[in-house]
Coordinates of C-alpha atoms in Angstrom, one line a residue:
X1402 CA -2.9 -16.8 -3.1
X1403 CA -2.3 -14.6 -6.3
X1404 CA -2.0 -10.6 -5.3
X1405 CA -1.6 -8.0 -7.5
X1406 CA 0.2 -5.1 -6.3
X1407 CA 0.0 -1.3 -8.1
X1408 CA 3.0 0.1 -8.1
X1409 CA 4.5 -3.1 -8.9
X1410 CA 8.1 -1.2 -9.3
X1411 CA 8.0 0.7 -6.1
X1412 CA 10.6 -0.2 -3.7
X1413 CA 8.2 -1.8 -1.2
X1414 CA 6.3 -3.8 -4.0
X1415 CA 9.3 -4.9 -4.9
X1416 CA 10.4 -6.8 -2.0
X1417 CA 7.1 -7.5 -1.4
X1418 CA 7.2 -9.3 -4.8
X1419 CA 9.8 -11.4 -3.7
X1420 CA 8.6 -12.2 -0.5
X1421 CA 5.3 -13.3 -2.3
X1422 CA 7.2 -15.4 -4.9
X1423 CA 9.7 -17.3 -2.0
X1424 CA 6.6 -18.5 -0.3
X1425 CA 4.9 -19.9 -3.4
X1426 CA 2.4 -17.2 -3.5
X1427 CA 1.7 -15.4 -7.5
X1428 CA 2.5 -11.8 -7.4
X1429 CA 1.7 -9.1 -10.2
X1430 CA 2.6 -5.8 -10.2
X1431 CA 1.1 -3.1 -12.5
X1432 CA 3.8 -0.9 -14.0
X1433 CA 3.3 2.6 -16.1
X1434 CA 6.6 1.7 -17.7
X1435 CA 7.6 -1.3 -20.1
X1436 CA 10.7 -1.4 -19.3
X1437 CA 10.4 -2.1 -15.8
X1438 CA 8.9 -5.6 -16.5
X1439 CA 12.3 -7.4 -16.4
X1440 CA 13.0 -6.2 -12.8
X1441 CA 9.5 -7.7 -11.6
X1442 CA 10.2 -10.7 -13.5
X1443 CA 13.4 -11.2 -11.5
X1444 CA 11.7 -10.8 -8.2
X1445 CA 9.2 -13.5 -9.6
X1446 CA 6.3 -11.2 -10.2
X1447 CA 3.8 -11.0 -13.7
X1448 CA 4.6 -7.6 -15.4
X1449 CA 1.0 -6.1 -15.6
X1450 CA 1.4 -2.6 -18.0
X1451 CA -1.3 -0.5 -16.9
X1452 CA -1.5 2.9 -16.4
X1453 CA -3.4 4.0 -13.2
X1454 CA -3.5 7.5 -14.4
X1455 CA -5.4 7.2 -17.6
X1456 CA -6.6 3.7 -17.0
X1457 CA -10.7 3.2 -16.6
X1458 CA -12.3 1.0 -14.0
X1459 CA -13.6 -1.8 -17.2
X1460 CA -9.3 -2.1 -17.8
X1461 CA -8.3 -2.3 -14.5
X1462 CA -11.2 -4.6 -13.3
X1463 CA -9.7 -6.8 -16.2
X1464 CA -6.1 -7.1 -14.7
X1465 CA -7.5 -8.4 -11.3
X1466 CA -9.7 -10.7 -12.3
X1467 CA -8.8 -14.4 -10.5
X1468 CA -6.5 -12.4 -7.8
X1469 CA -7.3 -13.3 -4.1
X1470 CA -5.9 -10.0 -3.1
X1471 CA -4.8 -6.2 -4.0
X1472 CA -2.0 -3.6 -2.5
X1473 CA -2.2 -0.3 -3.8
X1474 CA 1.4 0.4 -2.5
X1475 CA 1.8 3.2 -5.8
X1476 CA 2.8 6.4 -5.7
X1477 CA 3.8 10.1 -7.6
X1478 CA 7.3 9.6 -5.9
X1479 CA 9.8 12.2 -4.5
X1480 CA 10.1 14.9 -6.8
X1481 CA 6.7 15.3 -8.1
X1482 CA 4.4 18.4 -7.8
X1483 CA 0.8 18.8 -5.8
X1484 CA -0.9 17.9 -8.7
X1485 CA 0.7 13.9 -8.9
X1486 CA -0.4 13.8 -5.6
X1487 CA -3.9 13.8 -6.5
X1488 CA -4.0 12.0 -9.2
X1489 CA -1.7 8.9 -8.2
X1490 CA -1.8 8.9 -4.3
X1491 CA -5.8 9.4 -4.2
X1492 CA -7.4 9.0 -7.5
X1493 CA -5.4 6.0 -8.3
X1494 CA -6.0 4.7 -5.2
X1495 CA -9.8 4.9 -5.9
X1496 CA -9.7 3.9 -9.1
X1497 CA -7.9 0.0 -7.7
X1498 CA -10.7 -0.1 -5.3
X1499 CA -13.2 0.5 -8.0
X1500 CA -11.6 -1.7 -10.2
X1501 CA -11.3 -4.5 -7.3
X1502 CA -14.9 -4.6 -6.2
X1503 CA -15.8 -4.7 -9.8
X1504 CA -13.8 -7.8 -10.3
X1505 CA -14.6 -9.6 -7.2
X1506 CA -11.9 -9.2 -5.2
X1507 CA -12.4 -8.1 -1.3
X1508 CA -9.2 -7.8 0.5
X1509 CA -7.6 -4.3 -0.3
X1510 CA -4.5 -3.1 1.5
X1511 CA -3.7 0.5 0.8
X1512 CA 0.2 1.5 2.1
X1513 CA -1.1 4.6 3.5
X1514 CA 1.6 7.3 5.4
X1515 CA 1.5 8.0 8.9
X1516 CA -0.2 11.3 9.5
X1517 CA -2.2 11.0 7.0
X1518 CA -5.7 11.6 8.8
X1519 CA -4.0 15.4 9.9
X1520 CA -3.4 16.1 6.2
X1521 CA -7.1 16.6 6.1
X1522 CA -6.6 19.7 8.3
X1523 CA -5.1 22.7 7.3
X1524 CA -1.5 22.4 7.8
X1525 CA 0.8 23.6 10.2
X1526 CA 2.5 26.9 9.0
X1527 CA 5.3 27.0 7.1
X1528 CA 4.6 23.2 6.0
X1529 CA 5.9 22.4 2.4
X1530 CA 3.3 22.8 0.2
X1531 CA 4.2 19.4 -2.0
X1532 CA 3.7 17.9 1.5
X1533 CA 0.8 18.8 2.5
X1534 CA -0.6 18.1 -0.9
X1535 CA 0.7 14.7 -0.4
X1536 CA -0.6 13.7 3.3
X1537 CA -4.6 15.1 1.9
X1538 CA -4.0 12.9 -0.8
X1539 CA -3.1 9.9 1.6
X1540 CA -6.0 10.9 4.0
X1541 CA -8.5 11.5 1.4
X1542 CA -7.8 7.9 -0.1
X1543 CA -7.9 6.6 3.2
X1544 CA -11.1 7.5 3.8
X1545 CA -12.4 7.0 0.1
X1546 CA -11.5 2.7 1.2
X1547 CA -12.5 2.9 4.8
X1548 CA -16.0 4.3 3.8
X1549 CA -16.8 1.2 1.2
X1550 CA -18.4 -2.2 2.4
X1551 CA -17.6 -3.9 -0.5
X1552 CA -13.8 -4.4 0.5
X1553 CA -11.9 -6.1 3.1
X1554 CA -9.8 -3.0 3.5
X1555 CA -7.0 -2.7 6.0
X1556 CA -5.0 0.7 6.0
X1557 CA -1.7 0.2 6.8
X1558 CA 0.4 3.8 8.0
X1559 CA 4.3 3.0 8.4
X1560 CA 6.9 5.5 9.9
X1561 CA 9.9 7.4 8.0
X1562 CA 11.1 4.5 5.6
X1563 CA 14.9 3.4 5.5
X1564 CA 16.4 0.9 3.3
X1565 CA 18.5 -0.7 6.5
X1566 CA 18.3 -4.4 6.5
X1567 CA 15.1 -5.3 7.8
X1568 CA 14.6 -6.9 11.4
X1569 CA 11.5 -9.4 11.2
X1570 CA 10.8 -7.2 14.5
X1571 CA 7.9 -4.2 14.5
X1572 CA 5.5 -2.2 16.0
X1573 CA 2.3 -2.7 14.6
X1574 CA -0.6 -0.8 16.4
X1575 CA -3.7 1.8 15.7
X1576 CA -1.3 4.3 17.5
X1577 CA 2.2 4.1 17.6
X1578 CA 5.0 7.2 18.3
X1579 CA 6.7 8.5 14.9
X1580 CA 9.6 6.5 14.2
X1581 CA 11.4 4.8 11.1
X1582 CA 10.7 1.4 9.9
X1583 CA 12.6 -0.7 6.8
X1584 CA 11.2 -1.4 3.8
X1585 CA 12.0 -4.5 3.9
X1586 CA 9.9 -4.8 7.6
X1587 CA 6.9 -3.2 5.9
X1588 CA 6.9 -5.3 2.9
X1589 CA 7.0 -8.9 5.6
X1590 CA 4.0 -7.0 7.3
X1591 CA 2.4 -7.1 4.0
X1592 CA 3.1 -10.1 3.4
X1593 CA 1.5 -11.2 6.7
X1594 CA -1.7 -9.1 6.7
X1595 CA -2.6 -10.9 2.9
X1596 CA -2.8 -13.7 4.9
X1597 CA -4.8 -12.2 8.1
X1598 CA -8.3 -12.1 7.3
X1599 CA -8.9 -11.1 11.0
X1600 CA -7.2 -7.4 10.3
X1601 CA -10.0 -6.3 7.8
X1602 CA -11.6 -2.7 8.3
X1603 CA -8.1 -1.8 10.9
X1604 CA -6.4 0.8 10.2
X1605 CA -2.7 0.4 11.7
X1606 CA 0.7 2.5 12.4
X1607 CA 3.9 0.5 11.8
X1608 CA 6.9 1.2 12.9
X1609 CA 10.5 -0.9 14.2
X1610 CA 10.0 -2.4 17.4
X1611 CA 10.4 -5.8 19.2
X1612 CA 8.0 -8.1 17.9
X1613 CA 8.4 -10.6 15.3
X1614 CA 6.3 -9.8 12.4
X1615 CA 3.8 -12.8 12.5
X1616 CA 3.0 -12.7 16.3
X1617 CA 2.5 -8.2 16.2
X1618 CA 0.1 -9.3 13.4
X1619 CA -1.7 -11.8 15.0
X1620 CA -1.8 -9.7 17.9
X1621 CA -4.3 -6.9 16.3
X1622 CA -6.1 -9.1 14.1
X1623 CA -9.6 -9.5 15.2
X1624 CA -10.6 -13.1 16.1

């Protein structure tokens, strides 16, 4: 399977990357930055230089044709304003799904945030603004892939991330409590929804739990 991932530096994407690579899968990632190519090729990932900001539909189309699959697992990052959010967390976000159904590709996994459906209601007061910019963003993309029938979308929604050693064990449900999850747990999740066809049009919470990775997949996938 060949899956290119946007957001290719992230630190999901890249562990994802070299979960792809170990199994014999081909992983891309799209990068705004050239000089974050050597890093994905180390983690055994094509360098894709693409910027999802200024990028149109015709260029991105053109850097997924052949994949099997996409993950838009991109994102403005700590530290950037309300404005960033819109235009990487949603409007990128549309623009890879655009870009995928022009080039043929159906499966879409979007690495969404959990809460992001409440971000599309005024926020609580006193909420951070930058937040709450960020979790309409999430919500609003969300909904932008859940509402198109030319995808195999599946909306994954993980907990507070940690960089702890992952587990191989989650919680992988349409509802779960708030809780943390590794990165390193989300990214073998990933991994195993690319190769779940029966998970399509879910949209899932993830968090640690007790249940290896493969078997909390196969649980939800629809058969």
């Amino acid at each position: 399977m060949r899956t290119v991932i946007a957001g290719g530096h992230g630190q999901i994407a890249l562990r994802l990357e070299r979960l792809l690579a170990a199994r014999g899968d081909e992983a891309a990632g799209v990068i705004r930055k050239p000089e974050q190519a050597d890093d994905l090729r180390a983690a055994g990932a094509e360098p894709v230089v693409c910027d999802l900001e200024s990028a149109s539909v015709d260029e991105v189309a053109a850097h997924l044709e052949g994949a099997d699959a996409v993950v838009f697992a991109a994102g403005a990052g700590p530290g950037s304003g309300a404005e960033r959010k819109e235009t990487v967390d949603r409007a990128a976000a549309v623009l890879f799904a655009d870009a995928a159904a022009q080039a043929g590709v159906r499966r879409y996994i979007i690495v969404s945030s959990m809460g992001a459906d409440a971000g599309l209601t005024e926020p609580p007061p006193g909420t951070d603004p930058v937040f709450a910019a960020y979790q309409r963003a999430k919500g609003a993309a969300d909904d932008a892939v859940r509402a198109r029938e030319d995808l195999d979308w599946t909306v994954l929604r993980p907990g507070r991330l940690t960089n702890d050693a992952g587990t191989g064990r989650v919680r992988l449900a349409e509802r779960t409590r708030r809780a943390e999850v590794t990165r390193d747990d989300v990214a073998a999740v990933i991994g195993a929804l690319l190769h779940a066809p029966g998970t399509a049009g879910l949209t899932l919470e993830l968090i640690g739990g007790e249940t290896p990775v493969d078997e909390a997949v196969g649980a939800v996938a629809l058969r």
